[in-house]
mmCIF file of C-alpha atoms in Angstrom:
data_model
loop_
_atom_site.group_PDB
_atom_site.id
_atom_site.type_symbol
_atom_site.label_atom_id
_atom_site.label_comp_id
_atom_site.label_asym_id
_atom_site.label_seq_id
_atom_site.Cartn_x
_atom_site.Cartn_y
_atom_site.Cartn_z
ATOM 1 C CA SER A 1 32.204 -14.261 4.132
ATOM 2 C CA LEU A 2 29.111 -12.552 5.515
ATOM 3 C CA ARG A 3 29.838 -9.555 7.719
ATOM 4 C CA ARG A 4 27.628 -7.260 9.729
ATOM 5 C CA ALA A 5 27.201 -3.773 8.301
ATOM 6 C CA LYS A 6 28.163 -0.804 10.461
ATOM 7 C CA VAL A 7 24.644 0.593 10.383
ATOM 8 C CA LEU A 8 21.777 -0.692 12.525
ATOM 9 C CA LEU A 9 18.134 -0.303 11.513
ATOM 10 C CA PRO A 10 15.412 -1.188 14.037
ATOM 11 C CA ARG A 11 12.774 -1.774 11.349
ATOM 12 C CA ALA A 12 12.651 -3.621 8.029
ATOM 13 C CA ILE A 13 14.569 -2.898 4.824
ATOM 14 C CA SER A 14 12.432 -3.750 1.786
ATOM 15 C CA ALA A 15 14.641 -2.504 -1.064
ATOM 16 C CA LEU A 16 18.326 -2.116 -1.899
ATOM 17 C CA ALA A 17 20.057 -0.548 -4.904
ATOM 18 C CA VAL A 18 23.536 0.545 -5.917
ATOM 19 C CA HIS A 19 23.594 4.074 -7.334
ATOM 20 C CA ARG A 20 26.676 6.164 -8.098
ATOM 21 C CA GLY A 21 28.847 3.588 -6.338
ATOM 22 C CA LEU A 22 26.960 3.725 -3.027
ATOM 23 C CA VAL A 23 24.314 1.532 -1.403
ATOM 24 C CA TYR A 24 20.790 2.894 -0.991
ATOM 25 C CA ALA A 25 18.180 1.302 1.261
ATOM 26 C CA GLY A 26 14.450 1.784 1.616
ATOM 27 C CA GLY A 27 11.969 0.327 4.035
ATOM 28 C CA SER A 28 9.818 1.061 7.074
ATOM 29 C CA PHE A 29 12.546 2.469 9.316
ATOM 30 C CA VAL A 30 12.389 6.062 10.526
ATOM 31 C CA ALA A 31 15.762 6.127 12.263
ATOM 32 C CA ALA A 32 19.205 4.601 11.731
ATOM 33 C CA TYR A 33 22.034 3.885 14.142
ATOM 34 C CA VAL A 34 25.667 3.892 13.102
ATOM 35 C CA GLU A 35 27.893 1.346 14.848
ATOM 36 C CA PRO A 36 28.808 3.186 18.066
ATOM 37 C CA ARG A 37 32.288 4.607 18.441
ATOM 38 C CA THR A 38 31.738 7.043 21.293
ATOM 39 C CA ALA A 39 29.954 7.042 24.639
ATOM 40 C CA ALA A 40 27.396 9.499 23.242
ATOM 41 C CA GLU A 41 26.562 7.132 20.377
ATOM 42 C CA GLU A 42 26.201 4.221 22.820
ATOM 43 C CA ALA A 43 23.814 6.345 24.895
ATOM 44 C CA ALA A 44 21.771 7.255 21.821
ATOM 45 C CA ILE A 45 21.229 3.601 20.953
ATOM 46 C CA ALA A 46 20.383 2.715 24.555
ATOM 47 C CA GLY A 47 17.925 5.605 24.687
ATOM 48 C CA GLY A 48 16.242 4.712 21.403
ATOM 49 C CA THR A 49 17.268 7.893 19.620
ATOM 50 C CA GLY A 50 18.984 7.662 16.267
ATOM 51 C CA LEU A 51 19.594 9.574 13.072
ATOM 52 C CA ALA A 52 16.313 10.496 11.380
ATOM 53 C CA ARG A 53 16.311 8.880 7.931
ATOM 54 C CA ASN A 54 12.573 8.481 7.239
ATOM 55 C CA ARG A 55 12.468 5.256 5.244
ATOM 56 C CA VAL A 56 15.251 5.847 2.720
ATOM 57 C CA LEU A 57 18.997 6.381 3.120
ATOM 58 C CA ARG A 58 22.427 6.268 1.488
ATOM 59 C CA TYR A 59 25.204 4.133 3.028
ATOM 60 C CA ASP A 60 28.893 4.417 2.122
ATOM 61 C CA GLY A 61 30.156 1.571 4.303
ATOM 62 C CA ASP A 62 30.794 3.862 7.253
ATOM 63 C CA ALA A 63 28.085 6.500 7.531
ATOM 64 C CA VAL A 64 24.412 6.849 6.629
ATOM 65 C CA GLU A 65 22.968 9.949 5.028
ATOM 66 C CA PRO A 66 19.336 10.875 4.409
ATOM 67 C CA LEU A 67 17.819 11.553 1.022
ATOM 68 C CA GLY A 68 16.515 15.007 1.752
ATOM 69 C CA ALA A 69 14.206 14.456 4.701
ATOM 70 C CA GLY A 70 12.825 11.152 3.425
ATOM 71 C CA ALA A 71 9.258 10.030 2.694
ATOM 72 C CA ASN A 72 6.002 9.900 4.657
ATOM 73 C CA GLY A 73 5.390 6.189 4.059
ATOM 74 C CA ASP A 74 7.185 2.895 3.536
ATOM 75 C CA VAL A 75 9.570 2.416 0.613
ATOM 76 C CA PHE A 76 9.323 -0.887 -1.267
ATOM 77 C CA ALA A 77 11.375 -0.414 -4.456
ATOM 78 C CA LEU A 78 14.535 1.339 -5.670
ATOM 79 C CA VAL A 79 16.081 1.398 -9.140
ATOM 80 C CA GLU A 80 18.521 3.603 -11.031
ATOM 81 C CA ILE A 81 17.330 5.260 -14.226
ATOM 82 C CA ARG A 82 19.216 7.801 -16.328
ATOM 83 C CA GLY A 83 21.412 9.057 -13.499
ATOM 84 C CA LEU A 84 18.552 9.341 -11.010
ATOM 85 C CA LEU A 85 17.209 7.008 -8.335
ATOM 86 C CA ALA A 86 13.554 6.027 -8.705
ATOM 87 C CA VAL A 87 11.911 5.353 -5.338
ATOM 88 C CA GLY A 88 8.548 3.615 -5.008
ATOM 89 C CA GLY A 89 6.335 2.694 -2.088
ATOM 90 C CA ALA A 90 3.322 3.474 0.073
ATOM 91 C CA PHE A 91 3.976 7.199 0.468
ATOM 92 C CA THR A 92 2.288 10.302 -0.899
ATOM 93 C CA GLU A 93 4.994 12.912 -0.290
ATOM 94 C CA VAL A 94 8.772 13.186 -0.159
ATOM 95 C CA TYR A 95 10.656 15.920 1.665
ATOM 96 C CA GLN A 96 13.537 18.150 0.698
ATOM 97 C CA ARG A 97 16.136 19.102 3.294
ATOM 98 C CA SER A 98 14.204 22.352 3.621
ATOM 99 C CA GLY A 99 11.188 23.906 1.982
ATOM 100 C CA PRO A 100 7.788 22.512 0.968
ATOM 101 C CA ALA A 101 6.985 18.841 0.508
ATOM 102 C CA VAL A 102 6.913 17.302 -2.970
ATOM 103 C CA LYS A 103 3.543 15.720 -3.749
ATOM 104 C CA SER A 104 4.811 12.634 -5.514
ATOM 105 C CA GLY A 105 2.274 9.935 -4.881
ATOM 106 C CA GLY A 106 3.933 6.534 -4.514
ATOM 107 C CA LEU A 107 6.782 7.230 -6.950
ATOM 108 C CA ALA A 108 9.527 9.866 -6.753
ATOM 109 C CA LEU A 109 12.931 10.628 -8.252
ATOM 110 C CA TRP A 110 16.033 11.458 -6.194
ATOM 111 C CA ASP A 111 18.794 13.500 -7.833
ATOM 112 C CA GLU A 112 21.951 12.725 -5.862
ATOM 113 C CA GLU A 113 24.061 15.310 -7.682
ATOM 114 C CA ARG A 114 21.687 18.173 -6.813
ATOM 115 C CA GLY A 115 20.418 16.660 -3.573
ATOM 116 C CA VAL A 116 16.737 17.190 -4.421
ATOM 117 C CA TRP A 117 13.513 15.234 -4.889
ATOM 118 C CA SER A 118 11.086 15.547 -7.779
ATOM 119 C CA ALA A 119 7.820 13.924 -8.804
ATOM 120 C CA VAL A 120 7.769 11.829 -11.962
ATOM 121 C CA PRO A 121 6.210 13.986 -14.710
ATOM 122 C CA GLY A 122 3.018 13.201 -16.560
ATOM 123 C CA LEU A 123 0.576 12.211 -13.820
ATOM 124 C CA GLY A 124 -0.772 15.526 -12.559
ATOM 125 C CA GLU A 125 -0.418 17.405 -9.299
ATOM 126 C CA GLU A 126 -0.832 14.388 -6.999
ATOM 127 C CA GLY A 127 1.706 12.216 -8.809
ATOM 128 C CA LEU A 128 1.226 8.439 -8.949
ATOM 129 C CA THR A 129 -1.887 7.729 -6.904
ATOM 130 C CA GLY A 130 -1.382 4.222 -5.586
ATOM 131 C CA ILE A 131 1.159 1.968 -3.898
ATOM 132 C CA VAL A 132 4.280 1.035 -5.872
ATOM 133 C CA ILE A 133 5.452 -2.503 -5.129
ATOM 134 C CA THR A 134 8.238 -3.093 -7.653
ATOM 135 C CA LEU A 135 10.311 -1.196 -10.234
ATOM 136 C CA ALA A 136 12.571 -2.126 -13.137
ATOM 137 C CA ALA A 137 14.517 0.016 -15.611
ATOM 138 C CA LEU A 138 15.539 -0.635 -19.209
ATOM 139 C CA GLY A 139 17.362 2.268 -20.838
ATOM 140 C CA PRO A 140 14.936 5.214 -20.665
ATOM 141 C CA LEU A 141 11.992 2.975 -19.715
ATOM 142 C CA LEU A 142 10.822 2.706 -16.109
ATOM 143 C CA PHE A 143 8.441 -0.201 -15.495
ATOM 144 C CA VAL A 144 6.192 0.223 -12.477
ATOM 145 C CA GLY A 145 4.301 -2.552 -10.715
ATOM 146 C CA ALA A 146 1.675 -1.083 -8.419
ATOM 147 C CA ARG A 147 -1.763 -1.071 -6.892
ATOM 148 C CA PHE A 148 -2.917 1.860 -8.991
ATOM 149 C CA ASP A 149 -5.855 3.975 -7.845
ATOM 150 C CA ARG A 150 -8.528 3.064 -10.388
ATOM 151 C CA PHE A 151 -10.603 6.091 -9.313
ATOM 152 C CA SER A 152 -7.873 8.595 -10.172
ATOM 153 C CA VAL A 153 -7.905 10.217 -13.610
ATOM 154 C CA ALA A 154 -4.101 9.947 -13.711
ATOM 155 C CA THR A 155 -3.883 6.182 -13.118
ATOM 156 C CA ALA A 156 -7.308 4.735 -14.012
ATOM 157 C CA ARG A 157 -5.977 3.349 -17.328
ATOM 158 C CA PHE A 158 -3.256 1.290 -15.599
ATOM 159 C CA ALA A 159 -3.859 -2.248 -14.286
ATOM 160 C CA GLY A 160 -1.079 -3.756 -12.200
ATOM 161 C CA VAL A 161 1.776 -2.452 -14.332
ATOM 162 C CA ALA A 162 2.651 0.613 -16.416
ATOM 163 C CA VAL A 163 5.676 2.102 -18.166
ATOM 164 C CA TYR A 164 7.182 5.590 -18.064
ATOM 165 C CA ASP A 165 9.493 6.743 -20.880
ATOM 166 C CA ALA A 166 12.029 9.141 -19.386
ATOM 167 C CA ALA A 167 13.061 10.309 -22.867
ATOM 168 C CA SER A 168 9.592 11.447 -23.950
ATOM 169 C CA ARG A 169 8.251 11.954 -20.399
ATOM 170 C CA GLU A 170 5.161 9.955 -21.299
ATOM 171 C CA TRP A 171 3.284 7.195 -19.487
ATOM 172 C CA ALA A 172 1.592 4.223 -21.142
ATOM 173 C CA PRO A 173 -0.404 1.171 -20.052
ATOM 174 C CA LEU A 174 0.767 -2.304 -21.013
ATOM 175 C CA GLY A 175 -2.346 -3.349 -22.878
ATOM 176 C CA ALA A 176 -5.037 -4.437 -20.445
ATOM 177 C CA GLY A 177 -2.385 -5.071 -17.784
ATOM 178 C CA VAL A 178 -2.624 -7.739 -15.082
ATOM 179 C CA THR A 179 -5.605 -8.194 -12.784
ATOM 180 C CA GLY A 180 -6.770 -10.339 -9.892
ATOM 181 C CA GLY A 181 -3.753 -9.704 -7.643
ATOM 182 C CA ASP A 182 -0.584 -7.727 -7.082
ATOM 183 C CA THR A 183 2.445 -7.322 -9.341
ATOM 184 C CA ASN A 184 5.457 -8.293 -7.218
ATOM 185 C CA ALA A 185 8.356 -8.618 -9.667
ATOM 186 C CA LEU A 186 9.420 -7.244 -13.064
ATOM 187 C CA LEU A 187 12.180 -8.558 -15.333
ATOM 188 C CA PRO A 188 12.929 -6.851 -18.676
ATOM 189 C CA VAL A 189 14.974 -8.998 -21.103
ATOM 190 C CA CYS A 190 16.378 -8.088 -24.540
ATOM 191 C CA LYS A 191 15.010 -10.296 -27.335
ATOM 192 C CA SER A 192 18.487 -10.374 -28.866
ATOM 193 C CA GLY A 193 19.817 -12.226 -25.839
ATOM 194 C CA GLU A 194 22.403 -9.501 -25.289
ATOM 195 C CA PRO A 195 22.677 -7.523 -22.042
ATOM 196 C CA PRO A 196 20.795 -4.222 -22.230
ATOM 197 C CA SER A 197 22.598 -0.896 -22.530
ATOM 198 C CA ARG A 198 22.194 1.391 -19.550
ATOM 199 C CA HIS A 199 21.307 4.293 -21.855
ATOM 200 C CA SER A 200 19.497 2.758 -24.840
ATOM 201 C CA GLY A 201 18.110 -0.444 -23.355
ATOM 202 C CA CYS A 202 17.617 -3.125 -26.013
ATOM 203 C CA GLY A 203 17.696 -0.723 -28.970
ATOM 204 C CA ASP A 204 15.983 -1.960 -32.139
ATOM 205 C CA ALA A 205 16.031 -5.573 -30.952
ATOM 206 C CA GLY A 206 13.083 -4.992 -28.653
ATOM 207 C CA TYR A 207 12.371 -6.444 -25.239
ATOM 208 C CA ASP A 208 10.230 -8.918 -23.325
ATOM 209 C CA LEU A 209 8.967 -8.000 -19.871
ATOM 210 C CA TYR A 210 8.343 -10.902 -17.495
ATOM 211 C CA VAL A 211 5.861 -10.025 -14.769
ATOM 212 C CA GLY A 212 5.395 -12.042 -11.595
ATOM 213 C CA GLY A 213 2.869 -11.667 -8.810
ATOM 214 C CA GLY A 214 -0.351 -13.005 -7.398
ATOM 215 C CA PHE A 215 -2.587 -12.082 -10.342
ATOM 216 C CA SER A 216 -4.953 -14.363 -12.249
ATOM 217 C CA ALA A 217 -5.154 -12.646 -15.654
ATOM 218 C CA ALA A 218 -2.905 -10.753 -18.083
ATOM 219 C CA GLY A 219 -4.262 -8.913 -21.089
ATOM 220 C CA GLY A 220 -7.710 -10.255 -20.222
ATOM 221 C CA ALA A 221 -6.652 -13.915 -20.521
ATOM 222 C CA ASP A 222 -5.908 -16.447 -17.768
ATOM 223 C CA ALA A 223 -2.413 -16.093 -16.303
ATOM 224 C CA ASN A 224 -1.522 -17.668 -12.985
ATOM 225 C CA SER A 225 1.138 -15.557 -11.281
ATOM 226 C CA ILE A 226 3.430 -15.032 -14.295
ATOM 227 C CA ALA A 227 3.087 -13.564 -17.787
ATOM 228 C CA ARG A 228 5.170 -11.992 -20.562
ATOM 229 C CA TRP A 229 4.624 -8.661 -22.315
ATOM 230 C CA ASP A 230 6.399 -8.488 -25.706
ATOM 231 C CA GLY A 231 5.991 -4.752 -26.208
ATOM 232 C CA THR A 232 2.601 -5.032 -27.877
ATOM 233 C CA ALA A 233 0.762 -8.058 -26.447
ATOM 234 C CA TRP A 234 0.571 -10.382 -23.430
ATOM 235 C CA TRP A 235 1.604 -14.049 -23.592
ATOM 236 C CA PRO A 236 1.493 -16.927 -21.078
ATOM 237 C CA ALA A 237 4.805 -17.708 -19.416
ATOM 238 C CA GLY A 238 3.837 -20.624 -17.218
ATOM 239 C CA THR A 239 1.415 -21.490 -14.434
ATOM 240 C CA PHE A 240 2.117 -21.390 -10.708
ATOM 241 C CA ASP A 241 -0.126 -22.502 -7.850
ATOM 242 C CA GLY A 242 0.987 -19.579 -5.690
ATOM 243 C CA PRO A 243 2.379 -16.056 -5.989
ATOM 244 C CA VAL A 244 5.714 -15.159 -7.589
ATOM 245 C CA HIS A 245 7.790 -12.629 -5.627
ATOM 246 C CA ALA A 246 11.125 -12.528 -7.481
ATOM 247 C CA LEU A 247 12.449 -12.954 -11.033
ATOM 248 C CA ALA A 248 15.997 -13.199 -12.385
ATOM 249 C CA LEU A 249 17.742 -14.100 -15.645
ATOM 250 C CA HIS A 250 20.778 -16.369 -15.783
ATOM 251 C CA GLY A 251 22.218 -18.489 -18.581
ATOM 252 C CA GLY A 252 19.193 -17.943 -20.789
ATOM 253 C CA TRP A 253 16.818 -19.181 -18.078
ATOM 254 C CA VAL A 254 14.199 -17.084 -16.319
ATOM 255 C CA TYR A 255 14.170 -17.995 -12.623
ATOM 256 C CA ALA A 256 11.070 -17.408 -10.506
ATOM 257 C CA GLY A 257 10.930 -17.456 -6.718
ATOM 258 C CA GLY A 258 7.841 -17.223 -4.551
ATOM 259 C CA VAL A 259 5.388 -19.209 -2.466
ATOM 260 C CA PHE A 260 4.312 -22.124 -4.661
ATOM 261 C CA ALA A 261 4.535 -25.914 -4.703
ATOM 262 C CA THR A 262 4.224 -26.623 -8.418
ATOM 263 C CA ALA A 263 4.993 -24.811 -11.656
ATOM 264 C CA SER A 264 4.020 -25.620 -15.211
ATOM 265 C CA PHE A 265 5.811 -24.625 -18.421
ATOM 266 C CA ASN A 266 4.469 -25.682 -21.835
ATOM 267 C CA GLY A 267 1.946 -27.967 -20.197
ATOM 268 C CA GLY A 268 4.373 -29.974 -18.065
ATOM 269 C CA ALA A 269 3.945 -29.527 -14.321
ATOM 270 C CA VAL A 270 6.901 -29.979 -11.956
ATOM 271 C CA VAL A 271 7.285 -29.960 -8.193
ATOM 272 C CA ALA A 272 8.990 -26.623 -7.696
ATOM 273 C CA GLY A 273 9.271 -25.959 -3.966
ATOM 274 C CA ASN A 274 9.160 -22.149 -4.263
ATOM 275 C CA LEU A 275 11.815 -21.930 -7.007
ATOM 276 C CA ALA A 276 11.462 -22.723 -10.718
ATOM 277 C CA ARG A 277 13.037 -21.859 -14.035
ATOM 278 C CA GLY A 278 11.734 -21.852 -17.564
#
């Protein structure tokens, strides 16, 4: 049954992830309130003062803890990769518990074991210039859906989506990327049909990356809200008359959720009502 959590947040949560057995949350909140147990805690809630958490926190079912001193803008995406937590959003800096800020751009890494933030390597002093909307991990690969700054030397070659290899510490574009709208959802799938390994991903079998959003082209060709990247080239994956916001794999089917009335796969249109599979 659904139960209320013991933590209260006065502003939105946009992302959740499980990392090292605990729940992490990101969003637009700057403070958090633990379910009151004392008169002082009741007074804090009544007075509008809470625990400063600055848009990202860790929750163990009883208490909330900050990740350093948080970020200076909203957090939209969280995903675990190689023992670290990747955090994406509309921020430019993240803050340690003490000391100077980390200039991360819209993507940063949190090391829970050491309790420190770091920028993702390979993009220069300012980090990822742009707003990260969605993240997905596959072994050492971190897929990033974002509004990249096309005027920045570090991100000008990326359109809608890019990939970072944590093993080689190198970034790469996905061909010509997706254009004409945002990337909202990423779903990596092993071509073998087997579940990916946390450490090696899909191995030699290779992967397909399904990308959903509000874009109109992928790889320079028409693509209405959904497309598939096979590791070397873009392919159509259907046509939607509105944006896709979520993707999931179950039973060999790719499910897409969003704001659309119809969806078309292999030329056959169906009334979808915001949810379709193909």
